[in-house]
PDB file of C-alpha atoms in Angstrom:
ATOM      1  CA  UNK A1201      -0.054  -0.012   0.046  1.00 66.00           C
ATOM      2  CA  UNK A1202       1.337   3.441  -0.978  1.00 82.00           C
ATOM      3  CA  UNK A1203       0.762   6.359   1.294  1.00 93.00           C
ATOM      4  CA  UNK A1204       1.209   9.933   0.615  1.00 97.00           C
ATOM      5  CA  UNK A1205       1.720  12.111   3.718  1.00 98.00           C
ATOM      6  CA  UNK A1206       3.231  15.393   5.010  1.00 98.00           C
ATOM      7  CA  UNK A1207       7.072  15.398   5.371  1.00 98.00           C
ATOM      8  CA  UNK A1208       8.523  14.915   8.913  1.00 97.00           C
ATOM      9  CA  UNK A1209      12.020  15.676  10.000  1.00 96.00           C
ATOM     10  CA  UNK A1210      12.663  11.982  10.545  1.00 96.00           C
ATOM     11  CA  UNK A1211      12.194  11.381   6.901  1.00 97.00           C
ATOM     12  CA  UNK A1212      15.139  13.404   5.954  1.00 97.00           C
ATOM     13  CA  UNK A1213      17.777  10.593   5.755  1.00 96.00           C
ATOM     14  CA  UNK A1214      15.663   8.247   3.667  1.00 97.00           C
ATOM     15  CA  UNK A1215      14.603  11.061   1.298  1.00 97.00           C
ATOM     16  CA  UNK A1216      18.281  12.145   0.816  1.00 97.00           C
ATOM     17  CA  UNK A1217      19.065   8.530  -0.086  1.00 97.00           C
ATOM     18  CA  UNK A1218      16.200   8.433  -2.557  1.00 97.00           C
ATOM     19  CA  UNK A1219      17.309  11.941  -3.976  1.00 97.00           C
ATOM     20  CA  UNK A1220      20.815  10.771  -4.342  1.00 97.00           C
ATOM     21  CA  UNK A1221      19.824   7.604  -6.187  1.00 97.00           C
ATOM     22  CA  UNK A1222      17.524   9.508  -8.400  1.00 96.00           C
ATOM     23  CA  UNK A1223      20.067  12.270  -9.027  1.00 96.00           C
ATOM     24  CA  UNK A1224      22.708   9.585 -10.286  1.00 96.00           C
ATOM     25  CA  UNK A1225      20.379   8.468 -13.173  1.00 95.00           C
ATOM     26  CA  UNK A1226      18.589  11.651 -13.916  1.00 95.00           C
ATOM     27  CA  UNK A1227      21.495  14.114 -13.587  1.00 95.00           C
ATOM     28  CA  UNK A1228      24.813  12.349 -14.390  1.00 94.00           C
ATOM     29  CA  UNK A1229      25.971  15.483 -16.069  1.00 95.00           C
ATOM     30  CA  UNK A1230      26.108  17.501 -12.898  1.00 94.00           C
ATOM     31  CA  UNK A1231      29.440  17.935 -11.111  1.00 95.00           C
ATOM     32  CA  UNK A1232      29.938  16.197  -7.759  1.00 95.00           C
ATOM     33  CA  UNK A1233      30.681  19.375  -5.844  1.00 94.00           C
ATOM     34  CA  UNK A1234      27.319  20.810  -7.076  1.00 95.00           C
ATOM     35  CA  UNK A1235      25.443  17.678  -6.101  1.00 95.00           C
ATOM     36  CA  UNK A1236      27.073  17.800  -2.584  1.00 96.00           C
ATOM     37  CA  UNK A1237      26.061  21.449  -2.284  1.00 95.00           C
ATOM     38  CA  UNK A1238      22.464  20.671  -3.272  1.00 95.00           C
ATOM     39  CA  UNK A1239      22.344  17.770  -0.863  1.00 96.00           C
ATOM     40  CA  UNK A1240      23.038  20.099   1.975  1.00 95.00           C
ATOM     41  CA  UNK A1241      20.448  22.460   0.703  1.00 94.00           C
ATOM     42  CA  UNK A1242      17.978  19.541   0.486  1.00 95.00           C
ATOM     43  CA  UNK A1243      18.401  18.745   4.045  1.00 95.00           C
ATOM     44  CA  UNK A1244      18.428  22.196   5.579  1.00 94.00           C
ATOM     45  CA  UNK A1245      16.165  24.272   3.177  1.00 92.00           C
ATOM     46  CA  UNK A1246      14.290  22.377   0.422  1.00 94.00           C
ATOM     47  CA  UNK A1247      12.571  19.578   2.388  1.00 95.00           C
ATOM     48  CA  UNK A1248      11.659  21.593   5.501  1.00 94.00           C
ATOM     49  CA  UNK A1249      10.799  24.858   3.973  1.00 94.00           C
ATOM     50  CA  UNK A1250       8.693  23.735   0.968  1.00 96.00           C
ATOM     51  CA  UNK A1251       5.231  22.191   1.207  1.00 97.00           C
ATOM     52  CA  UNK A1252       6.738  18.740   1.049  1.00 98.00           C
ATOM     53  CA  UNK A1253       4.798  15.521   0.675  1.00 98.00           C
ATOM     54  CA  UNK A1254       6.281  12.031   1.010  1.00 98.00           C
ATOM     55  CA  UNK A1255       5.317   8.804  -0.635  1.00 98.00           C
ATOM     56  CA  UNK A1256       5.834   5.601   1.055  1.00 96.00           C
ATOM     57  CA  UNK A1257       6.247   2.066  -0.584  1.00 91.00           C
ATOM     58  CA  UNK A1258       5.416  -0.551   1.896  1.00 88.00           C
ATOM     59  CA  UNK A1259       5.957   1.719   4.799  1.00 90.00           C
ATOM     60  CA  UNK A1260       9.307   3.134   3.693  1.00 93.00           C
ATOM     61  CA  UNK A1261       9.776   6.760   2.362  1.00 97.00           C
ATOM     62  CA  UNK A1262      10.939   6.427  -1.293  1.00 97.00           C
ATOM     63  CA  UNK A1263      10.324   9.725  -2.783  1.00 97.00           C
ATOM     64  CA  UNK A1264       8.746  13.296  -2.437  1.00 98.00           C
ATOM     65  CA  UNK A1265       7.227  16.326  -4.080  1.00 98.00           C
ATOM     66  CA  UNK A1266       8.263  19.788  -2.818  1.00 97.00           C
ATOM     67  CA  UNK A1267       5.662  22.360  -3.610  1.00 97.00           C
ATOM     68  CA  UNK A1268       6.407  26.162  -3.641  1.00 95.00           C
ATOM     69  CA  UNK A1269       3.225  28.142  -4.599  1.00 93.00           C
ATOM     70  CA  UNK A1270       2.268  26.834  -8.088  1.00 94.00           C
ATOM     71  CA  UNK A1271       5.788  25.416  -8.697  1.00 95.00           C
ATOM     72  CA  UNK A1272       6.984  21.814  -8.188  1.00 96.00           C
ATOM     73  CA  UNK A1273      10.306  22.688  -6.799  1.00 95.00           C
ATOM     74  CA  UNK A1274      11.337  19.198  -6.639  1.00 95.00           C
ATOM     75  CA  UNK A1275      10.077  15.678  -7.573  1.00 97.00           C
ATOM     76  CA  UNK A1276      12.264  12.825  -6.688  1.00 97.00           C
ATOM     77  CA  UNK A1277      11.660   9.076  -6.391  1.00 96.00           C
ATOM     78  CA  UNK A1278      14.120   6.417  -5.689  1.00 97.00           C
ATOM     79  CA  UNK A1279      14.667   4.491  -9.077  1.00 96.00           C
ATOM     80  CA  UNK A1280      13.848   1.190  -7.373  1.00 94.00           C
ATOM     81  CA  UNK A1281      10.359   2.579  -7.056  1.00 93.00           C
ATOM     82  CA  UNK A1282      10.091   3.823 -10.702  1.00 92.00           C
ATOM     83  CA  UNK A1283       7.329   2.427 -12.915  1.00 91.00           C
ATOM     84  CA  UNK A1284       4.895   1.819 -10.070  1.00 92.00           C
ATOM     85  CA  UNK A1285       2.729   4.920 -10.558  1.00 94.00           C
ATOM     86  CA  UNK A1286       4.317   6.606  -7.463  1.00 96.00           C
ATOM     87  CA  UNK A1287       5.687   9.663  -9.401  1.00 95.00           C
ATOM     88  CA  UNK A1288       2.320  10.145 -11.012  1.00 96.00           C
ATOM     89  CA  UNK A1289       0.579   9.873  -7.645  1.00 97.00           C
ATOM     90  CA  UNK A1290       2.841  12.529  -6.230  1.00 97.00           C
ATOM     91  CA  UNK A1291       2.118  14.968  -9.073  1.00 97.00           C
ATOM     92  CA  UNK A1292      -1.661  14.058  -8.934  1.00 96.00           C
ATOM     93  CA  UNK A1293      -1.438  15.040  -5.297  1.00 97.00           C
ATOM     94  CA  UNK A1294       0.283  18.289  -5.866  1.00 96.00           C
ATOM     95  CA  UNK A1295      -2.301  19.200  -8.572  1.00 96.00           C
ATOM     96  CA  UNK A1296      -5.083  18.267  -6.294  1.00 95.00           C
ATOM     97  CA  UNK A1297      -3.812  20.496  -3.592  1.00 95.00           C
ATOM     98  CA  UNK A1298      -2.689  23.482  -5.736  1.00 94.00           C
ATOM     99  CA  UNK A1299      -4.248  23.406  -9.161  1.00 93.00           C
ATOM    100  CA  UNK A1300      -2.319  24.015 -12.321  1.00 94.00           C
ATOM    101  CA  UNK A1301       1.557  23.584 -11.689  1.00 95.00           C
ATOM    102  CA  UNK A1302       4.885  24.350 -13.392  1.00 96.00           C
ATOM    103  CA  UNK A1303       8.406  23.316 -12.828  1.00 97.00           C
ATOM    104  CA  UNK A1304      11.973  23.533 -14.324  1.00 97.00           C
ATOM    105  CA  UNK A1305      13.735  20.390 -15.639  1.00 97.00           C
ATOM    106  CA  UNK A1306      17.205  20.226 -17.039  1.00 97.00           C
ATOM    107  CA  UNK A1307      17.181  19.674 -20.730  1.00 97.00           C
ATOM    108  CA  UNK A1308      19.670  16.695 -20.304  1.00 97.00           C
ATOM    109  CA  UNK A1309      17.353  15.022 -17.733  1.00 96.00           C
ATOM    110  CA  UNK A1310      15.982  12.450 -20.125  1.00 95.00           C
ATOM    111  CA  UNK A1311      14.241  10.412 -17.310  1.00 94.00           C
ATOM    112  CA  UNK A1312      12.388  13.414 -15.928  1.00 95.00           C
ATOM    113  CA  UNK A1313      11.472  14.872 -19.329  1.00 96.00           C
ATOM    114  CA  UNK A1314       9.965  11.584 -20.391  1.00 96.00           C
ATOM    115  CA  UNK A1315       7.797  11.457 -17.275  1.00 96.00           C
ATOM    116  CA  UNK A1316       6.648  14.976 -17.562  1.00 96.00           C
ATOM    117  CA  UNK A1317       5.855  14.525 -21.255  1.00 96.00           C
ATOM    118  CA  UNK A1318       3.831  11.434 -20.561  1.00 95.00           C
ATOM    119  CA  UNK A1319       2.043  13.249 -17.772  1.00 96.00           C
ATOM    120  CA  UNK A1320       1.087  16.074 -20.194  1.00 95.00           C
ATOM    121  CA  UNK A1321       3.331  18.969 -19.171  1.00 96.00           C
ATOM    122  CA  UNK A1322       3.991  21.409 -22.049  1.00 96.00           C
ATOM    123  CA  UNK A1323       7.162  23.275 -22.514  1.00 95.00           C
ATOM    124  CA  UNK A1324       6.731  27.009 -21.934  1.00 95.00           C
ATOM    125  CA  UNK A1325      10.307  28.440 -21.853  1.00 96.00           C
ATOM    126  CA  UNK A1326      13.955  27.886 -21.564  1.00 97.00           C
ATOM    127  CA  UNK A1327      16.737  29.453 -19.433  1.00 96.00           C
ATOM    128  CA  UNK A1328      20.222  28.799 -18.326  1.00 97.00           C
ATOM    129  CA  UNK A1329      20.776  27.384 -14.819  1.00 94.00           C
ATOM    130  CA  UNK A1330      23.128  30.009 -13.238  1.00 93.00           C
ATOM    131  CA  UNK A1331      25.061  27.529 -11.083  1.00 92.00           C
ATOM    132  CA  UNK A1332      25.750  24.885 -13.794  1.00 93.00           C
ATOM    133  CA  UNK A1333      25.413  26.582 -17.080  1.00 92.00           C
ATOM    134  CA  UNK A1334      22.904  23.837 -18.108  1.00 95.00           C
ATOM    135  CA  UNK A1335      19.679  24.515 -20.031  1.00 97.00           C
ATOM    136  CA  UNK A1336      16.477  24.354 -18.017  1.00 96.00           C
ATOM    137  CA  UNK A1337      13.138  23.898 -19.622  1.00 96.00           C
ATOM    138  CA  UNK A1338      10.094  25.400 -18.028  1.00 97.00           C
ATOM    139  CA  UNK A1339       7.183  23.092 -18.319  1.00 97.00           C
ATOM    140  CA  UNK A1340       3.568  23.545 -17.191  1.00 96.00           C
ATOM    141  CA  UNK A1341       0.365  21.524 -16.719  1.00 95.00           C
ATOM    142  CA  UNK A1342      -3.070  23.063 -16.756  1.00 87.00           C
ATOM    143  CA  UNK A1343      -1.777  26.515 -17.468  1.00 72.00           C
ATOM    144  CA  UNK A1344       0.361  28.498 -19.746  1.00 51.00           C
ATOM    145  CA  UNK A1345       2.650  29.971 -17.079  1.00 52.00           C
TER     146      UNK A1345
END
């Protein structure tokens, strides 16, 4: 049984592991120093400060969606839990809570882009990620943000 629930501080270690595992396959182009900096931000800022929802697979936290206003600031799911509908369940939950959503995804993140395309997100813009120089795609669902 999969449960979606509000983030608790005791989820942090399990979610960092899920985040790191997902980052390895979705963002292999990112430099290790940047990934380590982001891991620290994940623990101290992103998880506790956003409206973060956790999904459990058989009682274990395996992923999360972090919502900031109308933006999905982060959606990460341990790759061992891919293809079970859990990512879709997290996005469904975010949209049910907040309505139309948008997010930014690295152009080189093939895994994430395929997921968002299948879900129905539409590209609405492009920019350069300041810290990495990588191309970011802005995609939206249910709006033209």
